GROMACS .gro file of C-alpha atoms in nm:
model
  175
    1MET     CA    1   5.418   3.922  15.661
    2THR     CA    2   5.172   4.163  15.517
    3LYS     CA    3   4.890   4.035  15.285
    4THR     CA    4   5.073   4.186  14.991
    5GLU     CA    5   5.379   4.022  15.085
    6LEU     CA    6   5.214   3.702  15.115
    7ALA     CA    7   5.044   3.733  14.776
    8LYS     CA    8   5.370   3.812  14.613
    9GLN     CA    9   5.532   3.488  14.776
   10ILE     CA   10   5.240   3.271  14.678
   11ARG     CA   11   5.267   3.401  14.320
   12ALA     CA   12   5.649   3.349  14.309
   13VAL     CA   13   5.638   2.991  14.420
   14SER     CA   14   5.312   2.845  14.262
   15TYR     CA   15   5.191   3.046  13.964
   16LEU     CA   16   5.287   2.842  13.668
   17THR     CA   17   5.231   2.932  13.292
   18GLY     CA   18   5.192   2.678  13.009
   19GLU     CA   19   4.884   2.461  12.917
   20PHE     CA   20   4.719   2.296  13.197
   21LYS     CA   21   4.403   2.076  13.205
   22LEU     CA   22   4.175   2.174  13.510
   23ARG     CA   23   3.958   1.938  13.709
   24SER     CA   24   3.677   2.095  13.521
   25GLY     CA   25   3.824   1.983  13.188
   26ASN     CA   26   3.883   2.316  13.103
   27ILE     CA   27   4.231   2.421  12.938
   28SER     CA   28   4.420   2.703  13.125
   29ASN     CA   29   4.735   2.885  13.019
   30PHE     CA   30   4.821   2.927  13.384
   31TYR     CA   31   4.804   2.716  13.709
   32TRP     CA   32   4.821   2.772  14.081
   33ASP     CA   33   5.024   2.477  14.202
   34LYS     CA   34   4.887   2.479  14.567
   35TYR     CA   35   5.137   2.203  14.696
   36ARG     CA   36   5.419   2.443  14.621
   37PHE     CA   37   5.253   2.689  14.868
   38GLU     CA   38   5.118   2.420  15.117
   39SER     CA   39   5.438   2.233  15.147
   40ASP     CA   40   5.629   2.555  15.262
   41PRO     CA   41   5.595   2.586  15.644
   42ALA     CA   42   5.634   2.957  15.639
   43LEU     CA   43   5.384   3.014  15.355
   44LEU     CA   44   5.130   2.765  15.501
   45THR     CA   45   5.167   2.918  15.842
   46ALA     CA   46   5.104   3.277  15.690
   47ILE     CA   47   4.811   3.154  15.477
   48ALA     CA   48   4.651   2.987  15.759
   49LYS     CA   49   4.664   3.302  15.962
   50GLU     CA   50   4.468   3.482  15.683
   51MET     CA   51   4.214   3.210  15.656
   52VAL     CA   52   4.143   3.224  16.034
   53LYS     CA   53   4.029   3.581  15.978
   54LEU     CA   54   3.762   3.445  15.726
   55LEU     CA   55   3.609   3.205  15.962
   56PRO     CA   56   3.249   3.241  16.083
   57SER     CA   57   3.186   3.305  16.445
   58GLY     CA   58   3.015   2.980  16.524
   59TYR     CA   59   3.120   2.618  16.395
   60ASP     CA   60   3.211   2.298  16.532
   61GLY     CA   61   3.521   2.194  16.303
   62LEU     CA   62   3.706   2.233  15.985
   63ALA     CA   63   3.638   2.006  15.697
   64GLY     CA   64   3.960   1.984  15.485
   65LEU     CA   65   3.877   1.846  15.129
   66GLU     CA   66   4.106   1.572  14.990
   67LEU     CA   67   4.375   1.651  14.910
   68GLY     CA   68   4.472   2.014  14.905
   69GLY     CA   69   4.230   2.126  15.183
   70ILE     CA   70   4.375   1.875  15.445
   71PRO     CA   71   4.708   2.053  15.516
   72LEU     CA   72   4.521   2.396  15.527
   73ALA     CA   73   4.260   2.262  15.763
   74THR     CA   74   4.535   2.114  15.981
   75ALA     CA   75   4.721   2.448  16.003
   76ILE     CA   76   4.399   2.634  16.090
   77SER     CA   77   4.321   2.374  16.357
   78LEU     CA   78   4.679   2.444  16.520
   79GLN     CA   79   4.603   2.813  16.515
   80THR     CA   80   4.256   2.808  16.646
   81GLY     CA   81   4.225   2.492  16.846
   82MET     CA   82   3.919   2.383  16.664
   83PRO     CA   83   3.915   2.015  16.553
   84CYS     CA   84   3.978   1.943  16.175
   85PHE     CA   85   3.826   1.654  16.000
   86TYR     CA   86   3.946   1.511  15.649
   87VAL     CA   87   3.692   1.453  15.372
   88ARG     CA   88   3.747   1.192  15.124
   89LYS     CA   89   3.639   1.230  14.760
   90GLU     CA   90   3.449   0.917  14.821
   91ALA     CA   91   3.415   0.705  15.132
   92LYS     CA   92   3.665   0.421  15.142
   93THR     CA   93   3.530   0.059  15.096
   94TYR     CA   94   3.722  -0.086  15.377
   95GLY     CA   95   3.802  -0.029  15.749
   96THR     CA   96   3.543   0.230  15.878
   97CYS     CA   97   3.411   0.311  15.531
   98ASN     CA   98   3.418   0.682  15.640
   99LEU     CA   99   3.352   0.979  15.421
  100ILE     CA  100   3.485   1.208  15.696
  101GLU     CA  101   3.768   1.113  15.885
  102GLY     CA  102   3.857   1.220  16.229
  103GLY     CA  103   3.556   1.143  16.449
  104ALA     CA  104   3.315   1.440  16.367
  105GLU     CA  105   2.980   1.385  16.542
  106THR     CA  106   2.678   1.369  16.323
  107GLY     CA  107   2.502   1.701  16.305
  108SER     CA  108   2.831   1.904  16.358
  109ASN     CA  109   2.837   2.228  16.182
  110LEU     CA  110   3.157   2.216  15.955
  111VAL     CA  111   3.338   2.476  15.772
  112VAL     CA  112   3.464   2.352  15.435
  113ILE     CA  113   3.837   2.434  15.381
  114GLU     CA  114   3.986   2.426  15.018
  115ASP     CA  115   4.287   2.552  14.825
  116VAL     CA  116   4.192   2.687  14.486
  117ILE     CA  117   3.839   2.741  14.369
  118THR     CA  118   3.781   2.722  13.992
  119THR     CA  119   3.422   2.609  13.901
  120ALA     CA  120   3.387   2.461  14.256
  121GLY     CA  121   3.260   2.138  14.098
  122GLN     CA  122   3.435   1.903  14.368
  123VAL     CA  123   3.359   2.144  14.642
  124CYS     CA  124   2.994   2.144  14.565
  125THR     CA  125   3.003   1.761  14.531
  126SER     CA  126   3.162   1.725  14.884
  127ILE     CA  127   2.921   1.979  15.046
  128GLU     CA  128   2.632   1.757  14.917
  129GLN     CA  129   2.800   1.433  15.037
  130ILE     CA  130   2.875   1.573  15.371
  131ARG     CA  131   2.526   1.711  15.431
  132ALA     CA  132   2.395   1.373  15.307
  133VAL     CA  133   2.567   1.181  15.578
  134GLY     CA  134   2.421   1.425  15.847
  135TYR     CA  135   2.647   1.727  15.891
  136THR     CA  136   2.586   2.099  15.841
  137VAL     CA  137   2.780   2.304  15.591
  138GLU     CA  138   2.710   2.674  15.561
  139HIS     CA  139   3.050   2.823  15.491
  140VAL     CA  140   3.339   2.764  15.277
  141VAL     CA  141   3.694   2.921  15.293
  142ALA     CA  142   3.954   2.898  15.024
  143VAL     CA  143   4.304   3.044  14.969
  144ILE     CA  144   4.232   3.136  14.606
  145ASP     CA  145   3.931   3.222  14.392
  146ARG     CA  146   4.009   3.183  14.043
  147GLN     CA  147   3.672   3.397  13.977
  148THR     CA  148   3.539   3.151  13.713
  149GLY     CA  149   3.193   3.066  13.860
  150GLY     CA  150   3.279   2.885  14.170
  151ARG     CA  151   3.142   3.145  14.414
  152GLU     CA  152   2.814   3.143  14.249
  153LYS     CA  153   2.773   2.765  14.253
  154ILE     CA  154   2.878   2.760  14.641
  155SER     CA  155   2.624   3.038  14.708
  156ALA     CA  156   2.351   2.834  14.506
  157LEU     CA  157   2.407   2.573  14.779
  158GLY     CA  158   2.322   2.824  15.037
  159CYS     CA  159   2.657   2.856  15.170
  160SER     CA  160   2.885   3.181  15.221
  161PHE     CA  161   3.219   3.184  15.049
  162ALA     CA  162   3.530   3.368  15.131
  163SER     CA  163   3.883   3.352  14.998
  164VAL     CA  164   4.215   3.502  15.098
  165PHE     CA  165   4.287   3.612  14.745
  166THR     CA  166   4.113   3.645  14.417
  167LEU     CA  167   4.276   3.588  14.083
  168GLU     CA  168   4.240   3.952  14.022
  169ALA     CA  169   4.429   4.050  14.347
  170LEU     CA  170   4.717   3.793  14.281
  171GLU     CA  171   4.752   3.934  13.925
  172ALA     CA  172   4.767   4.284  14.057
  173VAL     CA  173   5.089   4.207  14.268
  174GLY     CA  174   5.262   4.089  13.937
  175ASP     CA  175   5.600   3.891  13.950
   0.00000   0.00000   0.00000
């Protein structure tokens, strides 16, 4: 599948119109329902192949953010053979009390994997939390950049950012 075909399929299954409250609190007249493309095995595989092309040359593992980054990190891990770890929004208060699940060694260099970036509020919070518990984060890779300031916030934390698609590119393929 070409990247243009992938963009058309993502748009067809996950672009919703209406009135939606975003995590940032902003109201949008459209929404990218990432669960619709992440739950489709063919689309998830094709997206992961594109995300693999954006990974840096040196890292120790993939950090999939709860919840949408987890299936993406898993799919990328299956293609690259690199381990993936699962980052909670907050450490659980029972059992191991881990923020990062999966046994990542302290000091590991992790690439944050996310689905849709809007203002990057949760991504930036997660990067700070991951760093605070002893890991390195220098790169973020996402499926969609809504181009509303998230890239700049990620960059301000000293991380590179790459996305498979921008909002502009997805809008260009139309329906």
